[in-house]
Amino acid sequence: VWAKGGEGGIALAEEVVRLCVEPNSFDYLYSLDRSIEEEIRAIAQKIYRADNINNLPAALKQLKQLEELGFGNLPICMAKTQY
């Protein structure tokens, strides 16, 4: 995209669309009807091989607020760093 500007962007978009319509076996690691905390736990255990997760009270409060605002059934995007 960078080297060809808009022309490269069109080629990229066409390839993304092509791939999106192909059959695939994508599935989440967890059911989207689980709580945010349960979704985070599933990712931590299945991807990062954690035994469990430990949430501070402030984090649990924020998770509850997110669920009350209607964000509880959305997929989780998680990034892990060593810090």
Short mmCIF file of C-alpha atoms in Angstrom, two decimals:
data_model
loop_
_atom_site.label_atom_id
_atom_site.label_comp_id
_atom_site.label_asym_id
_atom_site.label_seq_id
_atom_site.Cartn_x
_atom_site.Cartn_y
_atom_site.Cartn_z
CA VAL A 1 0.00 0.00 0.00
CA TRP A 2 2.71 2.46 0.94
CA ALA A 3 4.75 2.04 -2.23
CA LYS A 4 1.81 2.32 -4.64
CA GLY A 5 -0.47 4.66 -2.72
CA GLY A 6 -4.15 4.32 -3.54
CA GLU A 7 -3.47 1.71 -6.21
CA GLY A 8 -1.88 -0.54 -3.62
CA GLY A 9 -4.79 0.10 -1.26
CA ILE A 10 -7.29 -1.05 -3.86
CA ALA A 11 -5.36 -4.27 -4.44
CA LEU A 12 -5.22 -4.88 -0.68
CA ALA A 13 -8.95 -4.21 -0.26
CA GLU A 14 -9.80 -6.58 -3.10
CA GLU A 15 -7.72 -9.33 -1.52
CA VAL A 16 -9.33 -8.79 1.89
CA VAL A 17 -12.81 -9.00 0.34
CA ARG A 18 -11.82 -12.17 -1.54
CA LEU A 19 -10.59 -13.80 1.64
CA CYS A 20 -13.67 -12.75 3.60
CA VAL A 21 -16.05 -14.58 1.28
CA GLU A 22 -14.07 -17.84 1.33
CA PRO A 23 -15.37 -20.51 3.71
CA ASN A 24 -13.30 -20.74 6.89
CA SER A 25 -13.32 -22.42 10.27
CA PHE A 26 -12.88 -19.29 12.41
CA ASP A 27 -14.30 -19.56 15.90
CA TYR A 28 -13.77 -17.67 19.15
CA LEU A 29 -12.05 -19.30 22.11
CA TYR A 30 -15.13 -18.58 24.19
CA SER A 31 -18.84 -18.08 23.83
CA LEU A 32 -19.82 -14.42 23.41
CA ASP A 33 -22.54 -14.84 26.01
CA ARG A 34 -19.96 -15.24 28.79
CA SER A 35 -18.96 -12.37 31.07
CA ILE A 36 -16.00 -10.20 30.11
CA GLU A 37 -14.05 -11.67 33.03
CA GLU A 38 -14.74 -15.21 31.80
CA GLU A 39 -13.68 -14.25 28.26
CA ILE A 40 -10.42 -12.76 29.57
CA ARG A 41 -9.82 -15.89 31.66
CA ALA A 42 -10.37 -18.12 28.62
CA ILE A 43 -7.83 -16.13 26.57
CA ALA A 44 -5.30 -16.11 29.43
CA GLN A 45 -5.61 -19.85 29.98
CA LYS A 46 -5.89 -21.06 26.39
CA ILE A 47 -3.43 -18.70 24.68
CA TYR A 48 -1.00 -17.63 27.40
CA ARG A 49 -1.29 -20.86 29.46
CA ALA A 50 -2.11 -18.99 32.65
CA ASP A 51 -3.44 -20.95 35.60
CA ASN A 52 -5.92 -18.19 36.39
CA ILE A 53 -6.32 -14.42 36.37
CA ASN A 54 -6.26 -12.02 39.30
CA ASN A 55 -8.35 -8.88 38.98
CA LEU A 56 -7.99 -5.93 41.29
CA PRO A 57 -11.24 -4.53 42.71
CA ALA A 58 -10.93 -1.47 40.46
CA ALA A 59 -10.69 -3.71 37.40
CA LEU A 60 -13.74 -5.72 38.47
CA LYS A 61 -15.64 -2.45 38.89
CA GLN A 62 -14.70 -1.39 35.36
CA LEU A 63 -15.68 -4.78 33.93
CA LYS A 64 -19.07 -4.49 35.63
CA GLN A 65 -19.53 -0.97 34.22
CA LEU A 66 -18.66 -2.16 30.70
CA GLU A 67 -21.22 -4.95 30.95
CA GLU A 68 -23.87 -2.56 32.29
CA LEU A 69 -23.20 -0.28 29.30
CA GLY A 70 -23.95 -3.17 26.95
CA PHE A 71 -20.40 -4.13 25.98
CA GLY A 72 -20.53 -7.56 27.60
CA ASN A 73 -21.18 -9.58 24.45
CA LEU A 74 -18.40 -8.17 22.31
CA PRO A 75 -15.21 -10.03 21.38
CA ILE A 76 -12.11 -9.29 23.46
CA CYS A 77 -8.93 -7.91 21.90
CA MET A 78 -6.06 -8.54 24.30
CA ALA A 79 -2.40 -7.62 24.05
CA LYS A 80 0.15 -9.06 26.45
CA THR A 81 3.46 -7.44 27.27
CA GLN A 82 6.14 -8.39 29.74
CA TYR A 83 5.63 -5.10 31.62
#
